[in-house]
mmCIF file of C-alpha atoms and ligand atoms in Angstrom:
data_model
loop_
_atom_site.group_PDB
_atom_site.id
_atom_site.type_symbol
_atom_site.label_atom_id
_atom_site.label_comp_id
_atom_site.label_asym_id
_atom_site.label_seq_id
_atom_site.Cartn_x
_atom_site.Cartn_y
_atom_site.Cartn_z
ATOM 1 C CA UNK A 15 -87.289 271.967 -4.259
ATOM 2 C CA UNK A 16 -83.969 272.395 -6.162
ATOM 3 C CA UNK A 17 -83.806 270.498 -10.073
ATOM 4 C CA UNK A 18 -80.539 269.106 -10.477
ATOM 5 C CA UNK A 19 -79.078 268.186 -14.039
ATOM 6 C CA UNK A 20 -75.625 265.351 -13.976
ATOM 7 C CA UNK A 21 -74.349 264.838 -17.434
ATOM 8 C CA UNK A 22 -72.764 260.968 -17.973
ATOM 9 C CA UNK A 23 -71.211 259.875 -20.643
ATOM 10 C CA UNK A 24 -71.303 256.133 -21.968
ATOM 11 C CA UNK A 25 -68.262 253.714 -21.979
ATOM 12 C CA UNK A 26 -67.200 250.342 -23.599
ATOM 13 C CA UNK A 27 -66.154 247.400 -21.956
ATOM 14 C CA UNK A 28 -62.810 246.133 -23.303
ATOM 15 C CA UNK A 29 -63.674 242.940 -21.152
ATOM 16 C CA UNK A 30 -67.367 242.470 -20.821
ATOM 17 C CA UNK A 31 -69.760 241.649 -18.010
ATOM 18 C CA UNK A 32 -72.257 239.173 -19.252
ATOM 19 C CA UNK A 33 -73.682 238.044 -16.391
ATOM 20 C CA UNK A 34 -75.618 238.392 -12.936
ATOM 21 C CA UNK A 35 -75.177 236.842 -9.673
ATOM 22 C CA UNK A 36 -77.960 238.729 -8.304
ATOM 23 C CA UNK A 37 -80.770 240.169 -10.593
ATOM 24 C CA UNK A 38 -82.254 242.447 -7.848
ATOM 25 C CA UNK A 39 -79.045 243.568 -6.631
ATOM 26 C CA UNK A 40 -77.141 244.112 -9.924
ATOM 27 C CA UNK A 41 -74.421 241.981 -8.804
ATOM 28 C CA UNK A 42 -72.652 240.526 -11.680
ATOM 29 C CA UNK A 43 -70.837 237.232 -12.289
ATOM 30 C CA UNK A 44 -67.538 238.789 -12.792
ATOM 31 C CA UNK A 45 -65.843 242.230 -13.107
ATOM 32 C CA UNK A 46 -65.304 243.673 -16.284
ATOM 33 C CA UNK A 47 -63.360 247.035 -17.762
ATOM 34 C CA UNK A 48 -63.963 249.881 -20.122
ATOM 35 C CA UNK A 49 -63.332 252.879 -21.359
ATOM 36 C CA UNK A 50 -65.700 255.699 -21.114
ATOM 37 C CA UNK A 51 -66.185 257.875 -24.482
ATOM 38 C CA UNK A 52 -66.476 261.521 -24.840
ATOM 39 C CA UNK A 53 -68.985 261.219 -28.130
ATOM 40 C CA UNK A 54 -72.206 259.888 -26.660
ATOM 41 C CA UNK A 55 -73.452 260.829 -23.339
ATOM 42 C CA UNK A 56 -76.993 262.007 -21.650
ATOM 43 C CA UNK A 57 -77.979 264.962 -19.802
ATOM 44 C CA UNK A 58 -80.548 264.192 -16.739
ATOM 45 C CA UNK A 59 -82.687 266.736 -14.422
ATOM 46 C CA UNK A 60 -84.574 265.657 -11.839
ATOM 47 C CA UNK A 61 -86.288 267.507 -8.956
ATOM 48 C CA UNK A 62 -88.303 266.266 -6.779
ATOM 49 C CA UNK A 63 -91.961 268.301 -5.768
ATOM 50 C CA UNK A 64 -94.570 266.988 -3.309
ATOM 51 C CA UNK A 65 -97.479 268.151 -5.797
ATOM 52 C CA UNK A 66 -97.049 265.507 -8.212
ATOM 53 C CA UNK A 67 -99.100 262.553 -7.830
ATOM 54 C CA UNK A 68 -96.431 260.470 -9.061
ATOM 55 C CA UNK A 69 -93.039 260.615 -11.484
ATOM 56 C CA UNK A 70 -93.134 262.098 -14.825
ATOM 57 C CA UNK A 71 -90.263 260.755 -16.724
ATOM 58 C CA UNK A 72 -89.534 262.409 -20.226
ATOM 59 C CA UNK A 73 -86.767 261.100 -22.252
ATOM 60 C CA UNK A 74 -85.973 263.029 -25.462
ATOM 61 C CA UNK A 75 -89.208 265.097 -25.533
ATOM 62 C CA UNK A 76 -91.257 262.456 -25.336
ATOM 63 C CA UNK A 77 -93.385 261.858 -21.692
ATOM 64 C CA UNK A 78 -93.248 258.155 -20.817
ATOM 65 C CA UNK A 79 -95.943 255.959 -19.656
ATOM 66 C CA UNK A 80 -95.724 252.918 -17.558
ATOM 67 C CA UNK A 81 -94.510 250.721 -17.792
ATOM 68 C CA UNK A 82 -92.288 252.681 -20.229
ATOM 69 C CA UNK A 83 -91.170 254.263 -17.302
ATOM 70 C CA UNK A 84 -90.976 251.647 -14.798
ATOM 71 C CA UNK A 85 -87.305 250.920 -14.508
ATOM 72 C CA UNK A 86 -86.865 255.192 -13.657
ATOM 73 C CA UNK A 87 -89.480 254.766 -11.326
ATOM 74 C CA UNK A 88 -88.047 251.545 -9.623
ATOM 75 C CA UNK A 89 -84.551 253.283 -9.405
ATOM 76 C CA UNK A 90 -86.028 256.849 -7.677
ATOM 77 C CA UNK A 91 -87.386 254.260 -4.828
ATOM 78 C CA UNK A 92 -84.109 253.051 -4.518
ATOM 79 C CA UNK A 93 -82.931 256.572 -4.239
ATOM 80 C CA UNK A 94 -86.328 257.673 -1.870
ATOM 81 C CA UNK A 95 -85.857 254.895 0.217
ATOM 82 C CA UNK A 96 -82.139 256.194 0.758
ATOM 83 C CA UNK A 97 -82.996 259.272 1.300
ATOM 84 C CA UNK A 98 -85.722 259.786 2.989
ATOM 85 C CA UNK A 99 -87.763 262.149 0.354
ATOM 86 C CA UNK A 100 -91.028 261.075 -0.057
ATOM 87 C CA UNK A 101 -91.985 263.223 -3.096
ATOM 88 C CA UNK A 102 -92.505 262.129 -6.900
ATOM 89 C CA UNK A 103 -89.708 263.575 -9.167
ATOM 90 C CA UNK A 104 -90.051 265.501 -12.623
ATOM 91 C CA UNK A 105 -87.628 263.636 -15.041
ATOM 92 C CA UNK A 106 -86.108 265.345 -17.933
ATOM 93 C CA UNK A 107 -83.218 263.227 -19.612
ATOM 94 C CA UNK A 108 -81.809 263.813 -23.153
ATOM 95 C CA UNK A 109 -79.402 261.128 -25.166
ATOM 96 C CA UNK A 110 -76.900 262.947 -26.687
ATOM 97 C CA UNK A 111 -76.142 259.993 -28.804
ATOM 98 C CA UNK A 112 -75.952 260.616 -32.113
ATOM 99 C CA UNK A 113 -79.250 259.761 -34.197
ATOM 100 C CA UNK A 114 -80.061 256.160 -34.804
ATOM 101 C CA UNK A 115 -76.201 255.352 -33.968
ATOM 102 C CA UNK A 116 -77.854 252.160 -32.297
ATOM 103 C CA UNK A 117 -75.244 252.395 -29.132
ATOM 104 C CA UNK A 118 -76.205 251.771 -25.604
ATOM 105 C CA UNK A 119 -77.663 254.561 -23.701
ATOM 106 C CA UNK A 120 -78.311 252.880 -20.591
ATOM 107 C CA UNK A 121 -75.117 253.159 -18.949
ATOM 108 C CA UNK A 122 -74.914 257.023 -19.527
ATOM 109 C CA UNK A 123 -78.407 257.382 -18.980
ATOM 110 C CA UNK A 124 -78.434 255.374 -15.248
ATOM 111 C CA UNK A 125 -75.444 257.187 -14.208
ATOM 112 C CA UNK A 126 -76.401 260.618 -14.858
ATOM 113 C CA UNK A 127 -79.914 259.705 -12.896
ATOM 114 C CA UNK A 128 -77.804 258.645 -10.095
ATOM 115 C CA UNK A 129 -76.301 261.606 -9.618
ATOM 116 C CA UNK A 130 -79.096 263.931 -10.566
ATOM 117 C CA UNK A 131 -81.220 262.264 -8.614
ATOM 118 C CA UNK A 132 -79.537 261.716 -5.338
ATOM 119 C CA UNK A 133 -78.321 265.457 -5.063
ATOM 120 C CA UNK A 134 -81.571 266.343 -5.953
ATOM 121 C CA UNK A 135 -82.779 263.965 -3.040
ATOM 122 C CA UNK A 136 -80.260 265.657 -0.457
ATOM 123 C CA UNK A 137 -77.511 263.096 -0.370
ATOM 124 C CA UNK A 138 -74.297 263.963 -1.307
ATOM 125 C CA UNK A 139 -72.163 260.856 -2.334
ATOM 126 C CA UNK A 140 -68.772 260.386 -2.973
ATOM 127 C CA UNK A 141 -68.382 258.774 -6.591
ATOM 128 C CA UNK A 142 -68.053 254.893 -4.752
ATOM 129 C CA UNK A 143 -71.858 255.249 -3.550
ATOM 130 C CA UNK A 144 -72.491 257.001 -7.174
ATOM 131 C CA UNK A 145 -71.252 253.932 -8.474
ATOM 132 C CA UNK A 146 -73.082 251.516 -6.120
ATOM 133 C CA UNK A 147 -76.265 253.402 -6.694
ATOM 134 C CA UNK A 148 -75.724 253.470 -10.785
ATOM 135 C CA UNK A 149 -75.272 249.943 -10.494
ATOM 136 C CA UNK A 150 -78.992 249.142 -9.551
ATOM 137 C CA UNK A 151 -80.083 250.710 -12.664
ATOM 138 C CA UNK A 152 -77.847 249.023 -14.653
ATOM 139 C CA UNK A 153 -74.843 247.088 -14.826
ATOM 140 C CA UNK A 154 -72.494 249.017 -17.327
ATOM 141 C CA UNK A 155 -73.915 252.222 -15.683
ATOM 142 C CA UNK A 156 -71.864 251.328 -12.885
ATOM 143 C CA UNK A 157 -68.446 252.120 -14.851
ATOM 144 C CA UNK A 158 -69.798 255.102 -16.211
ATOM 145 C CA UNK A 159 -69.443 257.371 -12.691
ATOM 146 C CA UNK A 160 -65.699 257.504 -13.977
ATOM 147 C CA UNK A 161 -63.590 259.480 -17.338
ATOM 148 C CA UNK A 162 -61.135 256.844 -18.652
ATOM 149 C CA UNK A 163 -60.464 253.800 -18.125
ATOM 150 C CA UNK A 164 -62.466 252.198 -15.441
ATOM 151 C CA UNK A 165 -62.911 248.826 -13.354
ATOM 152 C CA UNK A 166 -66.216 247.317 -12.190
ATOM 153 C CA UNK A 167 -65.268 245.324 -9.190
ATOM 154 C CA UNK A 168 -67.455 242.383 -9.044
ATOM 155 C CA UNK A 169 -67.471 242.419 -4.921
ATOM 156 C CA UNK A 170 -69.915 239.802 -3.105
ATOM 157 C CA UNK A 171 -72.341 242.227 -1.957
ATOM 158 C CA UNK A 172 -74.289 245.915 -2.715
ATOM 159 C CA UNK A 173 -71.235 247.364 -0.324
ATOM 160 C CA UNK A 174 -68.306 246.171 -2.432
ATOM 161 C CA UNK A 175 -69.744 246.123 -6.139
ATOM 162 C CA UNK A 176 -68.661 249.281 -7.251
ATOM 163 C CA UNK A 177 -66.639 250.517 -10.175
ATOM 164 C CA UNK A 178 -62.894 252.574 -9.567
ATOM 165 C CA UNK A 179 -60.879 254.326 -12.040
ATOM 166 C CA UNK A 180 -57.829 252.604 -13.493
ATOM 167 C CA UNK A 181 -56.823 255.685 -15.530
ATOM 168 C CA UNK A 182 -59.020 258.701 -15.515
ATOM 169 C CA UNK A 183 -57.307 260.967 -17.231
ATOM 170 C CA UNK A 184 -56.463 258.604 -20.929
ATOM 171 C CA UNK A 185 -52.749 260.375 -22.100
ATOM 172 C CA UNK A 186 -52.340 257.987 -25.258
ATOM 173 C CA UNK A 187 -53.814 259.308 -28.511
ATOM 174 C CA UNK A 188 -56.362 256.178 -29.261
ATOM 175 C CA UNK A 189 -59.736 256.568 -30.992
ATOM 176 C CA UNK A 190 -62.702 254.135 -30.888
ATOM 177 C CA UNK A 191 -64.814 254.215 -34.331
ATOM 178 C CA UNK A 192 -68.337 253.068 -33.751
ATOM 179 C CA UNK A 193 -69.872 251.706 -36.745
ATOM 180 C CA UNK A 194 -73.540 252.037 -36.974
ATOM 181 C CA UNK A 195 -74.644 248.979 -38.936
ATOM 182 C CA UNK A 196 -78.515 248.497 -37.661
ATOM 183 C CA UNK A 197 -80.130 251.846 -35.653
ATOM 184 C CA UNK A 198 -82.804 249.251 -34.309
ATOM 185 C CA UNK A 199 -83.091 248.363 -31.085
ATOM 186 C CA UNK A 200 -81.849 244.724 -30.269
ATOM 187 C CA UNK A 201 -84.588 241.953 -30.502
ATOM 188 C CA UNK A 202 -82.980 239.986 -27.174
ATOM 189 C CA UNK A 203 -82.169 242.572 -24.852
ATOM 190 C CA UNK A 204 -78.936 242.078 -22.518
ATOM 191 C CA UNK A 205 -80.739 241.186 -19.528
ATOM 192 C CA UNK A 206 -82.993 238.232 -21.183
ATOM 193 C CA UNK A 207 -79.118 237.129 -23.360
ATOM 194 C CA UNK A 208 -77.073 237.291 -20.221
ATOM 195 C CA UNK A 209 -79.332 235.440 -18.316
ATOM 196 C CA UNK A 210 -79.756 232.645 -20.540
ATOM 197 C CA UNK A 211 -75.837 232.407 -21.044
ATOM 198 C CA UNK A 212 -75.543 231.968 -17.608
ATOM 199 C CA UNK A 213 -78.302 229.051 -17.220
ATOM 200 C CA UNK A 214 -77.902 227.435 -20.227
ATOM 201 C CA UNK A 215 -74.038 227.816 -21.786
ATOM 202 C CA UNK A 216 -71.716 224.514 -21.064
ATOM 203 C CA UNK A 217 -69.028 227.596 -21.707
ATOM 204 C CA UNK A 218 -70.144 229.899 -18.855
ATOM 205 C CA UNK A 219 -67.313 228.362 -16.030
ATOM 206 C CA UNK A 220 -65.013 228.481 -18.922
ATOM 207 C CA UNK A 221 -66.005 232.752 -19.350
ATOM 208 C CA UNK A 222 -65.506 232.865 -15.877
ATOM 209 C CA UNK A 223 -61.770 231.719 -16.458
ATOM 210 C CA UNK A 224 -61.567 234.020 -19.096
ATOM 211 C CA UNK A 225 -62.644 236.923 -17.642
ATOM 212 C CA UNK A 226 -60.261 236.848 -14.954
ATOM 213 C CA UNK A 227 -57.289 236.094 -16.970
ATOM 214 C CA UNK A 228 -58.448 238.912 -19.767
ATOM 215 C CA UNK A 229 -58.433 241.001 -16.640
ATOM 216 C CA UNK A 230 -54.724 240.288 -15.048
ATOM 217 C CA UNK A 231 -53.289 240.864 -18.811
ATOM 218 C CA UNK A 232 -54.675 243.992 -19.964
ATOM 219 C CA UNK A 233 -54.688 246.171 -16.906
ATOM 220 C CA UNK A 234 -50.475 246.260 -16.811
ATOM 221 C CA UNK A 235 -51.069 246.304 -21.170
ATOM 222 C CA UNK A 236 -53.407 249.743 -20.567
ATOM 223 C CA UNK A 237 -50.612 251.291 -17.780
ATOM 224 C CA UNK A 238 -47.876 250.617 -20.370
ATOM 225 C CA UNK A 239 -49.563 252.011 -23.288
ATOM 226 C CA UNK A 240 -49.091 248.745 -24.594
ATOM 227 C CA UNK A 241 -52.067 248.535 -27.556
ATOM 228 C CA UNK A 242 -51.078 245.407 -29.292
ATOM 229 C CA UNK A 243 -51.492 243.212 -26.322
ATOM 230 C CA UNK A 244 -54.602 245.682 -24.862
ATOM 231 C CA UNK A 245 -56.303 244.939 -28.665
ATOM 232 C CA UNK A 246 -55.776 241.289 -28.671
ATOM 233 C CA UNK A 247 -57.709 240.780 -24.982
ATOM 234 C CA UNK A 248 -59.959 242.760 -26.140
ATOM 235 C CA UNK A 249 -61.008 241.543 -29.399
ATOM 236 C CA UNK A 250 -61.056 238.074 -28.232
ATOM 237 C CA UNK A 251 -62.914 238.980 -24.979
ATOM 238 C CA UNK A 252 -65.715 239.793 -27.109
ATOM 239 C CA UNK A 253 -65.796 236.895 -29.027
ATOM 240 C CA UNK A 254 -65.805 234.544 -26.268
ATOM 241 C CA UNK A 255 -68.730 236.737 -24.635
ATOM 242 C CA UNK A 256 -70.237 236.450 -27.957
ATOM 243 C CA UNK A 257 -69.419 232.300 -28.274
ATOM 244 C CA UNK A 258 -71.863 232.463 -25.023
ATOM 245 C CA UNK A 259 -74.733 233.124 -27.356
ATOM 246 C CA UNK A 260 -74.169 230.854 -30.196
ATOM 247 C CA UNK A 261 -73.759 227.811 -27.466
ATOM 248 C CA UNK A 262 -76.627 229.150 -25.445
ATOM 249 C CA UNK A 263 -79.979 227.078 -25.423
ATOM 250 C CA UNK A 264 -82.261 228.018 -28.040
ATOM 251 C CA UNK A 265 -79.012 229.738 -29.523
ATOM 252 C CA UNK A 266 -79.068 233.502 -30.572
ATOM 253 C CA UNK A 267 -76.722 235.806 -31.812
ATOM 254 C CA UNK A 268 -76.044 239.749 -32.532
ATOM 255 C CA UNK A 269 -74.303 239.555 -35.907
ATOM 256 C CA UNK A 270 -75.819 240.600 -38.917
ATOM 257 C CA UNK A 271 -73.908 240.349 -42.176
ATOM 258 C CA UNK A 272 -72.503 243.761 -42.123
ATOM 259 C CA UNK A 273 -71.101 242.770 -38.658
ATOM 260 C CA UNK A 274 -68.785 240.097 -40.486
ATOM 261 C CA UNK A 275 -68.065 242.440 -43.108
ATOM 262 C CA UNK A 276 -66.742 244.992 -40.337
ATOM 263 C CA UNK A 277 -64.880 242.064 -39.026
ATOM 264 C CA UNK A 278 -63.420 240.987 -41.998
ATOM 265 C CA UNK A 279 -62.101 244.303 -42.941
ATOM 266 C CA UNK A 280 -60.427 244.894 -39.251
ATOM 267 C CA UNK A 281 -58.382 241.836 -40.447
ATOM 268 C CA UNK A 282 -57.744 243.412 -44.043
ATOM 269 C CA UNK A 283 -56.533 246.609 -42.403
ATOM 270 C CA UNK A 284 -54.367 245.085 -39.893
ATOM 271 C CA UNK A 285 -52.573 243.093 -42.754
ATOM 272 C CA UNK A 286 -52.136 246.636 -44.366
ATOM 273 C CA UNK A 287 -50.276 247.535 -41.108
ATOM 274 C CA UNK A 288 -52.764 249.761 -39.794
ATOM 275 C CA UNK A 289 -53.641 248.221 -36.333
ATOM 276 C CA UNK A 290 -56.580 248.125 -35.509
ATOM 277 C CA UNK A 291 -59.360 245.635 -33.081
ATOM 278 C CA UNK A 292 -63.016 245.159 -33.077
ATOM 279 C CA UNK A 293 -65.236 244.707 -29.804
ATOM 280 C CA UNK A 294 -68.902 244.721 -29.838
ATOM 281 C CA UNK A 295 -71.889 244.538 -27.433
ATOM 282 C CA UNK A 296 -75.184 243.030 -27.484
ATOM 283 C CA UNK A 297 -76.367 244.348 -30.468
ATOM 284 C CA UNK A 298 -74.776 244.081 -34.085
ATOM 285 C CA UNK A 299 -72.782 247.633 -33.946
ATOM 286 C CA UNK A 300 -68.295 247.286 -34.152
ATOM 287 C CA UNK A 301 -66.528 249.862 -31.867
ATOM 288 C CA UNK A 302 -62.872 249.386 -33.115
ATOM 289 C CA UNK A 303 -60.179 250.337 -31.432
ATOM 290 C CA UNK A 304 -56.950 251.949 -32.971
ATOM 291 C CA UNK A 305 -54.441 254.794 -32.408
ATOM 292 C CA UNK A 306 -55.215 258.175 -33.843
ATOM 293 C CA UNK A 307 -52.171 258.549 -36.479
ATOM 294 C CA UNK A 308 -53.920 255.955 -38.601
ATOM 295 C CA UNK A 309 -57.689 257.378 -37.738
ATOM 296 C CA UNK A 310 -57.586 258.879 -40.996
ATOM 297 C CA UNK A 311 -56.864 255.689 -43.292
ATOM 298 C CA UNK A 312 -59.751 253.311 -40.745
ATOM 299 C CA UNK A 313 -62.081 255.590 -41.049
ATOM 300 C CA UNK A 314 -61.943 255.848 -45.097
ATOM 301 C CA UNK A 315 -61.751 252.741 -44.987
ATOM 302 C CA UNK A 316 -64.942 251.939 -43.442
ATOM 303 C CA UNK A 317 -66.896 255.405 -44.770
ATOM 304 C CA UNK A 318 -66.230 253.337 -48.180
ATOM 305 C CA UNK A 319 -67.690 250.522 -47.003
ATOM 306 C CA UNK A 320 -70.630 251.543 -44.866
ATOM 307 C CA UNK A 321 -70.895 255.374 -45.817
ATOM 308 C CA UNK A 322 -69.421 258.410 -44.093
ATOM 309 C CA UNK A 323 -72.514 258.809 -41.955
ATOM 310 C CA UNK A 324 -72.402 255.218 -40.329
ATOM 311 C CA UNK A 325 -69.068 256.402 -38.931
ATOM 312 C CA UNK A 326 -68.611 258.098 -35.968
ATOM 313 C CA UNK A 327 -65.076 258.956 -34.094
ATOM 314 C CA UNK A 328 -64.640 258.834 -30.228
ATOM 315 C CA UNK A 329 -62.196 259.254 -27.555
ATOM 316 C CA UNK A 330 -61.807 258.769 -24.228
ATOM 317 C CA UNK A 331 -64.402 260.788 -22.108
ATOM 318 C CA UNK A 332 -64.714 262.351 -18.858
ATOM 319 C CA UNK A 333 -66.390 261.009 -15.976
ATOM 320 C CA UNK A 334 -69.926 262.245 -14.336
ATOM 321 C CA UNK A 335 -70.389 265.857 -13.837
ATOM 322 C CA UNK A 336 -73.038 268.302 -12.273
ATOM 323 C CA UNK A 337 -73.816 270.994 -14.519
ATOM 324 C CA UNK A 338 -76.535 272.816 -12.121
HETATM 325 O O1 LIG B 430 -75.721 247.485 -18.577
HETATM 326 P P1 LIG B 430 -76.405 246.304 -19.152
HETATM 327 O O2 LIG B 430 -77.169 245.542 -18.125
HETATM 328 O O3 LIG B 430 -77.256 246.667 -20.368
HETATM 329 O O4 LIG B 430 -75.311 245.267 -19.715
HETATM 330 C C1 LIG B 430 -74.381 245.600 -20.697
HETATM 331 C C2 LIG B 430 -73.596 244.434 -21.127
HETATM 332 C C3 LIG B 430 -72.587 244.679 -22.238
HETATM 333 O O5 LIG B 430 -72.727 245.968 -22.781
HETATM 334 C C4 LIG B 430 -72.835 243.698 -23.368
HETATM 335 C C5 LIG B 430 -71.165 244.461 -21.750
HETATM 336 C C6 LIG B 430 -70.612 245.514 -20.837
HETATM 337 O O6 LIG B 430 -69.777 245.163 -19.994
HETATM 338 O O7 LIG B 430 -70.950 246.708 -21.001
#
């Protein structure tokens, strides 16, 4: 049995996917964009050996139990049941996401299991069934297959929900500063706030609208390195995806007070002239968006703030790659 290690690297969406049309099948509501950062990714071996008596998954050092481990284990039947191997698999994934930083793993971590695991398995995919497979760990680990910037196509079925590179190789000198402002892990996890925007917002139709429109503007905006109009979709993308929670039933939100701080001051520097946009996920963390001659003055600006250490710089990344 041969161990094979993919390395992914995680990526944010510039317009968000908040949404499923099919739980088991990952299928989401809409498709969504991002850009795929060269700071935080995860490292994953897997190799499969007919003496275990079942999978041993070990993330950062630590072995996990079920159900712990249950969401590996129901993605290596997907890949087993594509494959044809019947054996358990050894695990061995590491988040090279800096400590604490409190920024999704699960895109980087999916995706490089995808690819460890089906060459590992014996198939050899081309980066569309990469992407098709990510997506049934989870959603955003669907964009991750790709470097740049990257499209998740919603499709209507497992065949034509797959991500494809807009841009994969990023030539425009922007930056992304992700602000760590809680290292906790989010009380309402993405899964249980997406699916109770979709049942329960009277704004979801409206997001729909959104999304598509957010879409059709800021794809030409990215081609023609235009980053006023790609900021502006993006920072208001968020906040609509984020307007989903507040008008949710029972409501719920990610900000903490730090997060409107955060906001606040993207304002304050952007009436200084140095321009700069905020998106953020489903957890209180900014990722702001700016271009890297005025890196230097943002990031001050917010090491002031929040402290140097709850500041960390990233670019655009490359896409999945085998390393053995
Ligand atoms: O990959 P998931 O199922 O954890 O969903 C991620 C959803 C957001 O990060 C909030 C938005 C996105 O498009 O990545």
């Amino acid at each position: 049995m041969t161990a094979v290690t993919a390395r992914a690297h995680t990526n944010i969406a510039l317009v968000k996917y908040w949404g499923k049309a099919d739980p088991n099948l990952m299928l989401p509501q809409t498709s969504s964009l991002s850009l795929t950062l060269d700071q935080f990714y995860t490292d994953t071996t897997v190799e499969f050996d007919s003496r275990l008596t079942r999978d041993m998954v070990q993330i950062n050092d630590q072995l996990l139990a079920t159900p712990a481990s249950q969401k590996v284990v129901d993605f290596l039947n997907i890949v087993r049941e594509q494959s044809g191997q019947s054996a358990f698999a050894h695990v061995t994934s590491v988040n090279h996401v800096p400590t604490a930083a409190g920024l999704a793993s699960s895109a980087s971590a999916f995706a490089a299991l995808a690819g460890a695991a089906s060459r590992a398995a014996g198939l050899e995919l081309t980066p569309r069934a990469l992407s098709r497979l990510a997506r049934r760990g989870s959603g955003s680990a669907t964009r991750s297959i790709y470097g740049g910037f990257v499209e998740w196509q919603a499709g209507s079925d497992d065949r034509t929900s797959l991500a494809i590179p807009l841009q994969e190789t990023v030539d425009w000198p922007i930056a992304v500063v992700a602000l760590v402002l809680d290292p906790h892990h989010k009380r309402i996890s993405s899964r249980q706030g997406m699916q109770s925007s979709v049942t329960t917002s009277p704004y979801y139709p409206a997001w729909k609208s959104v999304v598509a429109q957010d879409l059709a503007t800021i794809k030409p905006a990215i081609l023609h390195q235009d980053f006023s109009t790609m900021g502006e979709v993006l920072e208001s993308n968020a906040m609509r995806m984020h307007a989903l929670t507040l008008s949710a039933q029972p409501p719920y939100s990610y900000f903490n007070g730090d997060t409107l701080r955060a906001m606040d001051t993207v304002r304050v520097l952007r009436q200084a002239g140095q321009e700069c946009y905020y998106t953020l996920d489903a957890g209180p963390n900014l990722k702001v968006f700016c271009q890297t001659p005025d890196l230097p003055a943002i990031t001050q600006k917010f090491a002031e703030q929040f402290g140097t250490e709850h500041v960390i710089v990233a670019h655009p990344g490359p896409g999945l790659r085998f390393l053995s």
